[in-house]
Short mmCIF file of C-alpha atoms in Angstrom, two decimals:
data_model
loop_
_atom_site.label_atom_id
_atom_site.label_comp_id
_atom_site.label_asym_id
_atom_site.label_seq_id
_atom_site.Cartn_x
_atom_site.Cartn_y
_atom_site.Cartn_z
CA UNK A 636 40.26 84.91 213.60
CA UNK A 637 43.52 83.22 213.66
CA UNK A 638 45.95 84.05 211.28
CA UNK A 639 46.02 81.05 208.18
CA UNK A 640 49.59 79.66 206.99
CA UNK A 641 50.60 81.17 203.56
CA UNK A 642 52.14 78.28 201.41
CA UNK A 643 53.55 80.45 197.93
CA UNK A 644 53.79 78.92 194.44
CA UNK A 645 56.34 79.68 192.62
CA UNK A 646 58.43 78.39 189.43
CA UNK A 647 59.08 79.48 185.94
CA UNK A 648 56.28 80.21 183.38
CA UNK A 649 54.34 77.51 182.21
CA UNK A 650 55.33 74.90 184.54
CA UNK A 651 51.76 74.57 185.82
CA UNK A 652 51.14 76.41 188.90
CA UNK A 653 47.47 78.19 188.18
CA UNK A 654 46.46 74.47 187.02
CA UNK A 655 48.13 73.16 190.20
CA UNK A 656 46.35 76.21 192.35
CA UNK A 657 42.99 75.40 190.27
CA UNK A 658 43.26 71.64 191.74
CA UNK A 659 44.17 72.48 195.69
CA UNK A 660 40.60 75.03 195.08
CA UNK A 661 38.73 72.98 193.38
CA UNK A 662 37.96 75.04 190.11
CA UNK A 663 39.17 77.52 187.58
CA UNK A 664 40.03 80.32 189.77
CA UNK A 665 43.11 81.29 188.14
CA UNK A 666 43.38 82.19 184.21
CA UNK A 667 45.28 78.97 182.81
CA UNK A 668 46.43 79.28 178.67
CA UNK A 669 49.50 78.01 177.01
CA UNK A 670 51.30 81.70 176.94
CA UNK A 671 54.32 82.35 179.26
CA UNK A 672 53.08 85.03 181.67
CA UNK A 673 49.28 84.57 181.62
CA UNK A 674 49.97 84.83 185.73
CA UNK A 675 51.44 88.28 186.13
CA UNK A 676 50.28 89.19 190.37
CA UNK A 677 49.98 87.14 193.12
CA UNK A 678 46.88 85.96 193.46
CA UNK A 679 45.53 84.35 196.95
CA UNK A 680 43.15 81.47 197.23
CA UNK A 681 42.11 79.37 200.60
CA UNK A 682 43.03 75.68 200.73
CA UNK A 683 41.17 73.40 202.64
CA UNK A 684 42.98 70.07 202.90
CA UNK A 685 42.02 67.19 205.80
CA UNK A 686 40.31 70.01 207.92
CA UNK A 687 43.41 72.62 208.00
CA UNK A 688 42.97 75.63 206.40
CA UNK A 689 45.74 77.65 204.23
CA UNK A 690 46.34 80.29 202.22
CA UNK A 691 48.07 79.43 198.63
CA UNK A 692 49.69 82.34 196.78
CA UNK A 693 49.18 81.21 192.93
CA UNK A 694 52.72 84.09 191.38
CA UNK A 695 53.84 85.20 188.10
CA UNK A 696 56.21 83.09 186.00
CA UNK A 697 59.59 83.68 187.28
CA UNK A 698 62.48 84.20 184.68
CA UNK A 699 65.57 85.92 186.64
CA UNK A 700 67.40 88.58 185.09
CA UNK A 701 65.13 89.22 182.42
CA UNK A 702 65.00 92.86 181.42
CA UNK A 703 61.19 92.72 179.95
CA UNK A 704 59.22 95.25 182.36
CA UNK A 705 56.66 92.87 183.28
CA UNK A 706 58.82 89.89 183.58
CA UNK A 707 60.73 91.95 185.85
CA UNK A 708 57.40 92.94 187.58
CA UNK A 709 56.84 88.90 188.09
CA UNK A 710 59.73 88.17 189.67
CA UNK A 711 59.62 90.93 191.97
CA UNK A 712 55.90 89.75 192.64
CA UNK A 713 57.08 86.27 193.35
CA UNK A 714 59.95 87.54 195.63
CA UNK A 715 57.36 89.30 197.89
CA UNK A 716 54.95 86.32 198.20
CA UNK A 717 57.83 84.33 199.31
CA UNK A 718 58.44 86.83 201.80
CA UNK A 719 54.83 86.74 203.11
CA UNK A 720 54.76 82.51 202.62
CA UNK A 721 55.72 80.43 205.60
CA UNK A 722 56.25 77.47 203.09
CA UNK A 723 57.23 77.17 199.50
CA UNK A 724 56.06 75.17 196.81
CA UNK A 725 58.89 75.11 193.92
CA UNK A 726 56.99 73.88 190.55
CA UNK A 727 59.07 72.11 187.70
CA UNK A 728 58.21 70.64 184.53
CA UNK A 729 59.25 67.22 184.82
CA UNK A 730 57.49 66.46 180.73
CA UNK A 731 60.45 69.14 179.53
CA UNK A 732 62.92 68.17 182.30
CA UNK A 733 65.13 70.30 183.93
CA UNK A 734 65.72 74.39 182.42
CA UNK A 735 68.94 76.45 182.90
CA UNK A 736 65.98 79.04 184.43
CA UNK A 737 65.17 76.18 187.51
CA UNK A 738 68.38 76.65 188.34
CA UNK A 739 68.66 80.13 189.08
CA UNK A 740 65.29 79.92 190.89
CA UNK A 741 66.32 77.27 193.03
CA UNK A 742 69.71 79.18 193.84
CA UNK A 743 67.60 81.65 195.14
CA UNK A 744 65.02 79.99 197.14
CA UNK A 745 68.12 78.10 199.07
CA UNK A 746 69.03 81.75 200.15
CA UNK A 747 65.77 81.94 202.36
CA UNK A 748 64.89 80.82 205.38
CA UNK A 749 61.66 79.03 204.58
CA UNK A 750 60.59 75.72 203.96
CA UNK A 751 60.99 74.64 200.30
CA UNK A 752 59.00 71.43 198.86
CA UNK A 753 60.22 70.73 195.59
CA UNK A 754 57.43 69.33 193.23
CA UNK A 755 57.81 68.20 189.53
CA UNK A 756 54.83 68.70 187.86
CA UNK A 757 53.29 66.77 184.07
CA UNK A 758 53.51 63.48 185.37
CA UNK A 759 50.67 62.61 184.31
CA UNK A 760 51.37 58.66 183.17
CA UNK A 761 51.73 56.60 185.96
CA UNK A 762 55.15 55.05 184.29
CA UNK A 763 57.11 58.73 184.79
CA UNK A 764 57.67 59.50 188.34
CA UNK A 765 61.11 57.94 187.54
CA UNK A 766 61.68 61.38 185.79
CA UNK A 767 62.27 63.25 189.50
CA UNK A 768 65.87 61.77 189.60
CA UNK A 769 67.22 64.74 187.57
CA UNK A 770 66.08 67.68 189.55
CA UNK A 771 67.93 66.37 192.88
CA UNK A 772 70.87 68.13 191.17
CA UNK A 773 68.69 71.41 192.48
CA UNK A 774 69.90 70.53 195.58
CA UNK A 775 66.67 71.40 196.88
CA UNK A 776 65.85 67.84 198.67
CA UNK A 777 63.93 64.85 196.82
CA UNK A 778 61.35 65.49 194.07
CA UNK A 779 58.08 65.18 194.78
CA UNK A 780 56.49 63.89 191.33
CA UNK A 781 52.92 65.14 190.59
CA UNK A 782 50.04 65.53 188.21
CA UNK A 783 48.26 68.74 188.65
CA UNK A 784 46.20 68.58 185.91
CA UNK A 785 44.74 64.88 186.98
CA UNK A 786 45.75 65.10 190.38
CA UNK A 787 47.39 61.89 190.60
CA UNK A 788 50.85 61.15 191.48
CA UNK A 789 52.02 62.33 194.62
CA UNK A 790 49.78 65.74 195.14
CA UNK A 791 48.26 64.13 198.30
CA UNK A 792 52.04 63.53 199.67
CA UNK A 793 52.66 66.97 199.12
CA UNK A 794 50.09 68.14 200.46
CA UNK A 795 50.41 66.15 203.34
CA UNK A 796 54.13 67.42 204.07
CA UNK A 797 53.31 70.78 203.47
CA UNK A 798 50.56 70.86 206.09
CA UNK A 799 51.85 68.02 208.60
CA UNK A 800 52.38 71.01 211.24
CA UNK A 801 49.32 73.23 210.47
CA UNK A 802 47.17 73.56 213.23
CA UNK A 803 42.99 71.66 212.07
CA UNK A 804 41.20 75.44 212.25
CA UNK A 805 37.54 74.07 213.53
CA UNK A 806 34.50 76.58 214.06
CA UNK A 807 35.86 79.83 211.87
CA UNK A 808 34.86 82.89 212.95
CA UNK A 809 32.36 84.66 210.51
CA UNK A 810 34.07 87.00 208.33
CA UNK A 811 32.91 90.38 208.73
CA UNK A 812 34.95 92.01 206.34
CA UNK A 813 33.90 94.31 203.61
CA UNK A 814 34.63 93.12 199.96
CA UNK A 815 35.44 96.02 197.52
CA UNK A 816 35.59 95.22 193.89
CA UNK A 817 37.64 98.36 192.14
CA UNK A 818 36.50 98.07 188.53
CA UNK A 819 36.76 100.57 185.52
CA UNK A 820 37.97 100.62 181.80
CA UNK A 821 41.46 99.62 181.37
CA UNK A 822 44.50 102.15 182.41
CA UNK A 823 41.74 104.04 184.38
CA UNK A 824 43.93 103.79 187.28
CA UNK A 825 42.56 100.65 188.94
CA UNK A 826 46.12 99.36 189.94
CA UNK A 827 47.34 102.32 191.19
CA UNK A 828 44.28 102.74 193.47
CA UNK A 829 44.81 99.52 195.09
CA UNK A 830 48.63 100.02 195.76
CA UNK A 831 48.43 103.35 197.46
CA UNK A 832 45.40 102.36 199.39
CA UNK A 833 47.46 99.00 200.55
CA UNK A 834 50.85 101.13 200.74
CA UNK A 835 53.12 98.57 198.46
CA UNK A 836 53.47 97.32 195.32
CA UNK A 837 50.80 94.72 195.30
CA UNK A 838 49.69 94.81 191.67
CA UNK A 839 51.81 95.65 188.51
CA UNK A 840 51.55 98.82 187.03
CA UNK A 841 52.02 99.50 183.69
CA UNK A 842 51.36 102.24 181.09
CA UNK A 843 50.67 99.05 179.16
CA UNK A 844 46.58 98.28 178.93
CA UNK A 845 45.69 95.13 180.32
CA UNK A 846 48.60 94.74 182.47
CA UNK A 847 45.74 93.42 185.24
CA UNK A 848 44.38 90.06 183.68
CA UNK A 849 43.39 88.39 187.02
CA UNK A 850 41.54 89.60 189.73
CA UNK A 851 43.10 90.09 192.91
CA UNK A 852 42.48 89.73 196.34
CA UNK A 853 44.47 91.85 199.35
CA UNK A 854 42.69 92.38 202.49
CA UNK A 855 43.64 95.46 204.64
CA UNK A 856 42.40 97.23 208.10
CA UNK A 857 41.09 100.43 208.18
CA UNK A 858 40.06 102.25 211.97
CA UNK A 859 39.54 98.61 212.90
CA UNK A 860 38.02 97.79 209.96
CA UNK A 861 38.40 94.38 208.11
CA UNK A 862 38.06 95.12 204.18
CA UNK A 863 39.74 93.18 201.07
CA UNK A 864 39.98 95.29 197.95
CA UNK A 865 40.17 93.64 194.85
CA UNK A 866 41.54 94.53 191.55
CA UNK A 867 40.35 93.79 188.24
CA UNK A 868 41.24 93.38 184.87
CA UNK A 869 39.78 96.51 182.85
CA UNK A 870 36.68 95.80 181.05
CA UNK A 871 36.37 96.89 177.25
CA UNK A 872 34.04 97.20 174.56
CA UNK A 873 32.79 93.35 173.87
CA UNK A 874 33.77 94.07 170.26
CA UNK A 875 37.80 94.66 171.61
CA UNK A 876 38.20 91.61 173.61
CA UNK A 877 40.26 89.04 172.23
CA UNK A 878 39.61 85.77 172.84
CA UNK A 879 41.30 83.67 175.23
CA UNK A 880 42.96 85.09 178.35
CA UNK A 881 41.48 88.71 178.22
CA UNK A 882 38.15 87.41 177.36
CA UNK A 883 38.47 85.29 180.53
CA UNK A 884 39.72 88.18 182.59
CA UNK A 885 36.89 90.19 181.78
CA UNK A 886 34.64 87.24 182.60
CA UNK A 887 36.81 87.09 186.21
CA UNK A 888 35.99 90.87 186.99
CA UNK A 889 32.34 90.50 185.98
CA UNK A 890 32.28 88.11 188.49
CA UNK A 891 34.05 89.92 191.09
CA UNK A 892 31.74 92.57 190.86
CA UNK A 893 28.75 89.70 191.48
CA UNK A 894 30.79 88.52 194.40
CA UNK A 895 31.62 92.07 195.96
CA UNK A 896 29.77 94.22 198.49
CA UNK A 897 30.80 96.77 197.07
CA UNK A 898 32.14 98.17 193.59
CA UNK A 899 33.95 100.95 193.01
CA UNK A 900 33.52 102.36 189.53
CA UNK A 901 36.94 104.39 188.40
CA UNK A 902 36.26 106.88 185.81
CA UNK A 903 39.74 108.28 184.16
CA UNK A 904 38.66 112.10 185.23
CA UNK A 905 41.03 113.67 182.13
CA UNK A 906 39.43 111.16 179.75
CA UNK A 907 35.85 112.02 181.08
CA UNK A 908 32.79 109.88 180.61
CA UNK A 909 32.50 106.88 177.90
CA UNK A 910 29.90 104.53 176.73
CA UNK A 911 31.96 101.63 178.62
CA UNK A 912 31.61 103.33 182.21
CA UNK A 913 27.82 103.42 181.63
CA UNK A 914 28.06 99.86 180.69
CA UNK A 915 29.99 99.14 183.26
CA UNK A 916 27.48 100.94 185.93
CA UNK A 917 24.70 98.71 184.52
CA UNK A 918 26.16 95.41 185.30
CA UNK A 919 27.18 97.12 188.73
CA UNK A 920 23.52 97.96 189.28
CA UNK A 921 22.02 94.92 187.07
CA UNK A 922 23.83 92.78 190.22
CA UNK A 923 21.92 94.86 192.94
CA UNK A 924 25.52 95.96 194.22
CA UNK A 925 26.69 99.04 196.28
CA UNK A 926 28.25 101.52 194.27
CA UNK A 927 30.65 104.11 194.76
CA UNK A 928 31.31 106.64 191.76
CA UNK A 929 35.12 107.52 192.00
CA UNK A 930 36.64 110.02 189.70
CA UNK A 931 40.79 109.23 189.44
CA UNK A 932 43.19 111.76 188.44
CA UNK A 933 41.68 114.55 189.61
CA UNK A 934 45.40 115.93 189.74
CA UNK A 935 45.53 116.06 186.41
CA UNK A 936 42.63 118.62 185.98
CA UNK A 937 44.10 122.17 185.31
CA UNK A 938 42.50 125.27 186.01
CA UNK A 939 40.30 123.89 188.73
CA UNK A 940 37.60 126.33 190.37
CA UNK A 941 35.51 125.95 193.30
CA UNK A 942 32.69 124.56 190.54
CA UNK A 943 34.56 122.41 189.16
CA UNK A 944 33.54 119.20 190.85
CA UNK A 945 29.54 120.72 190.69
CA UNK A 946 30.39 120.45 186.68
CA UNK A 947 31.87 117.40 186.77
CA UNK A 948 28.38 116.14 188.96
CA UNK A 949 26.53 117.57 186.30
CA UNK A 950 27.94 115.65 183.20
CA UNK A 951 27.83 112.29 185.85
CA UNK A 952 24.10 113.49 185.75
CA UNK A 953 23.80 114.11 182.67
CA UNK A 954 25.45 110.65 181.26
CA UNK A 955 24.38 108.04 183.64
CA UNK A 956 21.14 109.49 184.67
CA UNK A 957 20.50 105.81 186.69
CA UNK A 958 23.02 106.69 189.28
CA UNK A 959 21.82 109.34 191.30
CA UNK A 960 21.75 107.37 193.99
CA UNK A 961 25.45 106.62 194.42
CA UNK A 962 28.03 108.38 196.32
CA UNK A 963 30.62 110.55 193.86
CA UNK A 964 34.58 110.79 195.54
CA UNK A 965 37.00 112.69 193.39
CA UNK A 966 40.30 111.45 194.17
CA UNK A 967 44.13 110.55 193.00
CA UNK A 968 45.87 107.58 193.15
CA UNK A 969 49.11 109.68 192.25
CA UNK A 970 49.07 111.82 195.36
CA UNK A 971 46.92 109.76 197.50
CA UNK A 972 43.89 112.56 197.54
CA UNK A 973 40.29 111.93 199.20
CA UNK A 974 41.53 108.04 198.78
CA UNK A 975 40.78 107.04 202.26
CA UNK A 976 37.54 108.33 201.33
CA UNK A 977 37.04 104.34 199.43
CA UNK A 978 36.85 102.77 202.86
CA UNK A 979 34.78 105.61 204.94
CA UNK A 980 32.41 105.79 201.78
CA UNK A 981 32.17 101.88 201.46
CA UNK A 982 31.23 101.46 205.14
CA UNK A 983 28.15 103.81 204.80
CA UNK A 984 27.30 102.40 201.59
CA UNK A 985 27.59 98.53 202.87
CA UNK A 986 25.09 99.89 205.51
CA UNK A 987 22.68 101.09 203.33
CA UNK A 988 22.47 97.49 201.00
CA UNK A 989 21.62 96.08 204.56
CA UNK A 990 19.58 98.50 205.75
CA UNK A 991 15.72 97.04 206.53
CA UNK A 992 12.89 98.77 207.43
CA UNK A 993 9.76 97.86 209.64
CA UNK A 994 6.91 96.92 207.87
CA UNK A 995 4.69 99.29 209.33
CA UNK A 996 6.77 102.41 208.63
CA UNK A 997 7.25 100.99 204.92
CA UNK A 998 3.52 100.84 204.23
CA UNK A 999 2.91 103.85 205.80
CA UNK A 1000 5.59 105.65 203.02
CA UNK A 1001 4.18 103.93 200.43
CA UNK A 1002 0.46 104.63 201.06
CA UNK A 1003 1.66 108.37 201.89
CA UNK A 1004 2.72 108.10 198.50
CA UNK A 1005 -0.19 106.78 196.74
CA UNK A 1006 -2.40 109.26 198.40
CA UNK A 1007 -0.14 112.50 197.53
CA UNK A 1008 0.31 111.04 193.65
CA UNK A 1009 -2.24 107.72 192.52
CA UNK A 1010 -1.36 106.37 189.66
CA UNK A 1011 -3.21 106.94 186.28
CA UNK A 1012 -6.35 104.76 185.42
CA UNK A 1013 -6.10 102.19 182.50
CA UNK A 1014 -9.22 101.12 180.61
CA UNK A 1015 -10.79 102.43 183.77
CA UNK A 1016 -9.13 100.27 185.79
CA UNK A 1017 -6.99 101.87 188.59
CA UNK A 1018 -4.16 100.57 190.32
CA UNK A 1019 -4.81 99.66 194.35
CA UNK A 1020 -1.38 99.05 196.34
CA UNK A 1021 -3.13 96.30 198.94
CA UNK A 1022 0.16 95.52 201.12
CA UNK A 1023 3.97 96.12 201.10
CA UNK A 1024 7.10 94.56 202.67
CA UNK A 1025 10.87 93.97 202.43
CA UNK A 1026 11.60 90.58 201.59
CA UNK A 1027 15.88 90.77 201.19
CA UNK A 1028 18.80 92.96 201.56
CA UNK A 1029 22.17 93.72 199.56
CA UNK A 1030 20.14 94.75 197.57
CA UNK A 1031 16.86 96.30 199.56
CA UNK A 1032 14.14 94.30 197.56
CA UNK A 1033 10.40 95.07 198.52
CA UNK A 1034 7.65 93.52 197.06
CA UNK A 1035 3.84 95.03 196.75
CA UNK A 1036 1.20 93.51 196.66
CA UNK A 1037 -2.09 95.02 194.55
CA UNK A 1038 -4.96 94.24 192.68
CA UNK A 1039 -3.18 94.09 189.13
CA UNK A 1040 0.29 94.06 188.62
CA UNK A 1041 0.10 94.71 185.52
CA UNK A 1042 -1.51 98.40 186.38
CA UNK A 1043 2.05 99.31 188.37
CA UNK A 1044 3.91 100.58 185.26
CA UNK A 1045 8.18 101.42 185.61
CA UNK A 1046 7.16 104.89 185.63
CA UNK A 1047 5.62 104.37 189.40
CA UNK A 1048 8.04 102.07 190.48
CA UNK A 1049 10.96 104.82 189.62
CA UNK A 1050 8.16 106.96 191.81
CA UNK A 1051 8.07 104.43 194.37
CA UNK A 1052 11.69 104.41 194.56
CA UNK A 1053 12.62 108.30 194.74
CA UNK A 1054 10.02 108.22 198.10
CA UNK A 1055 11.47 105.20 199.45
CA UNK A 1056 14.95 107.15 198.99
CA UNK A 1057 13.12 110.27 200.58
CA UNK A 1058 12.23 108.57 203.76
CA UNK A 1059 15.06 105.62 204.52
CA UNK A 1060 17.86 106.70 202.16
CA UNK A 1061 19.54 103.56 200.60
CA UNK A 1062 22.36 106.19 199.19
CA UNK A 1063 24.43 104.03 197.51
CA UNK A 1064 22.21 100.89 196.82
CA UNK A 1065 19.83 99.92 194.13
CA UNK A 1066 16.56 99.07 195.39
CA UNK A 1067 14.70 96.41 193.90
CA UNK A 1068 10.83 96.76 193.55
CA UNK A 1069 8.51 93.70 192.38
CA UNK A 1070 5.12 93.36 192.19
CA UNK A 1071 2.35 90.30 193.25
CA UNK A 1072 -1.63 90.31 192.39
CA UNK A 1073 -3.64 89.62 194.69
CA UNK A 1074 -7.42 90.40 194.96
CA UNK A 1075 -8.63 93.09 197.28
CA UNK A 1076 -11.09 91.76 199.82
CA UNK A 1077 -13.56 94.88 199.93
CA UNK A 1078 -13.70 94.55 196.09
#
């Protein structure tokens, strides 16, 4: 597929630029709140706009010089996605006029090579686009004036000088790729995974929990491979979320894990196993996703023998009884250990959510099954499986058809599931099972 334009986003905090990203998508993909900051990674969206196709790069708040560790994190953030950007999109607040910080932004942005469009944002009466004449002293060419938040103004002006020489991308080729959502508790390592998998400084990393509030997209090839990782915010206890932008990140990586292929659960291997990772696994599995089990800072663990991981299996085991069936990597973000072991490992599992099998080798499994192991009379009424098949993928969902559902307790289905395990595999999937009545024709 053809490569898409980047167009970046950048400004000083709270000038508008997730609202203004939220209005080129079409909805509330980034987190937007009143606090300086609440944008702390680059964050990538597509455009569509009068059939051409871009990428937009919503950025942190930029403040130069500011010695905070994640404002300096921002602004190095926002210096990279201009680097990657073809074209710039400068965002003032023309309802505050112009700040000593736009300044020192602008002098920057006139030291690169790309395109700038300079757009002045909080116009939202119709009487104030006469409040652009200050920020020509930028010296960034004339001030576009916009509303982001009603999307009047001049956002269609922009838009159409930002994109006048992108190239109308007709008949897209199907993307293939891979989507791995790397979720976890917060400071389980989540960050760190990402950068060393992508090789740069892609997400901030901080000691400090809940650096992570959005989630974030990077795609990246592997052997030929398409994937895109994402990163999420770390997901705590209900009871610990504050309301407002956390509770909204948390919200953002549920979702991600809803629109992954697969998810990637990091357990902190020196903290060991919590109540929130088997949460965590449940909405994994509750959304019929492909899991992968990976155990982070494995460095850390002193004293390792040659049993050590066969322990560690055993308390997984032991814990989260439920995920048998996924695929355990014990790696380090730190020293880069067993890492590439995310993409080989989500490849086989991705294969296994799609995996379907042939009607007549399913029934035969399943009535091998039955025979070897009936189910239990109730009231002396005994359970007849009449007819299976596979009805979806991602995740492998079969349903059976027999003369009383209600006769086909969770017991058998866990049964039913172990054989079907047995004889196709699905490592790495949950398997749905659901049952229809319908009356046996010999009865």
């Amino acid at each position: 597929m053809k490569r898409k334009p980047i167009v970046a986003i950048v400004g000083r905090p709270n000038v508008g630029k997730s609202t203004f990203v939220n209005r080129l998508v079409g909805s509330r993909n980034s987190i937007v709140d009143d606090l300086p900051g609440v944008t702390r990674d680059r964050i990538y969206f597509d455009v569509e706009w009068q059939n051409k196709v871009f990428t937009c790069i919503d950025t942190g708040g930029i403040i130069p010089g500011d010695e905070d560790e994640i404002m300096l994190s921002i602004f190095d953030q926002a210096k990279i996605a201009c680097e990657e950007a073809d074209k710039i999109i400068f965002l003032v607040d023309g309802k505050t006029g112009i700040n000593p910080v736009d300044y020192d932004i602008a002098n920057i942005l006139r030291q690169t090579d790309k395109q700038v469009f300079l757009a002045v944002n909080k116009l939202d009466n119709p009487n104030s686009q006469y409040m652009t004449s200050d920020f020509y002293s930028l010296a960034l060419g004339e001030p576009i004036g916009i509303s982001a938040l009603h999307g009047s103004g001049g956002v269609g002006d922009l838009l159409e000088l930002v994109t006048k020489d992108f190239e109308i991308l007709e008949n897209l080729e199907e993307d293939n790729t891979i989507k791995i959502a790397i979720v976890g508790r917060p400071n389980a390592g989540k960050s760190s995974i990402v950068n060393s998998l992508l090789n740069e400084d892609r997400v901030i990393v901080s000691n400090i929990s809940g650096t992570t509030r959005d989630s974030i997209d990077s795609r990246i090839n592997y052997k030929d491979k398409e994937f895109v990782i994402v990163d999420t915010a770390g997901i705590r206890k209900k009871s610990k979320v504050d309301w407002g932008v956390e509770k909204f990140a948390v919200d953002r990586a549920i979702r991600s894990i809803r629109d992954c292929d697969v998810a990637v659960l990091v357990i902190d291997a020196t903290e060991g196993i919590s109540d929130q990772d088997k949460k965590i696994s449940s909405i994994i599995t509750e959304a019929g996703k492909g899991l992968i089990v990976a155990i982070n800072k494995w460095d850390l663990i002193e004293d390792k023998k040659s049993n050590t991981i066969n322990q560690f299996d055993k308390k997984l085991a032991n814990n989260i009884p439920f995920l048998d069936f996924a695929p355990k990597i014990y790696i380090s973000a730190v020293t880069k250990q067993r890492l590439n072991q995310i993409f080989e490992k989500s490849v086989e599992v991705y294969e296994q959510c799609t995996k379907r099998v042939s009607t007549g080798l399913l029934n035969k499994i399943i009535n091998e099954a039955y025979t070897l192991n009936p189910p239990q009379s109730v009231k002396n009424k005994r359970l007849k499986i009449l007819y299976s098949t596979q009805i979806n993928v991602q995740p492998p969902t079969f349903i059976i058809f027999a003369n009383n559902a209600d006769l086909l307790k969770d017991h058998y289905k866990r049964y039913l599931e172990n054989k079907l395990r047995e004889a196709f595999g699905f490592f790495g999937t949950p398997i749905r099972i659901s049952v229809r009545e319908r009356k046996d024709k010999k009865s």
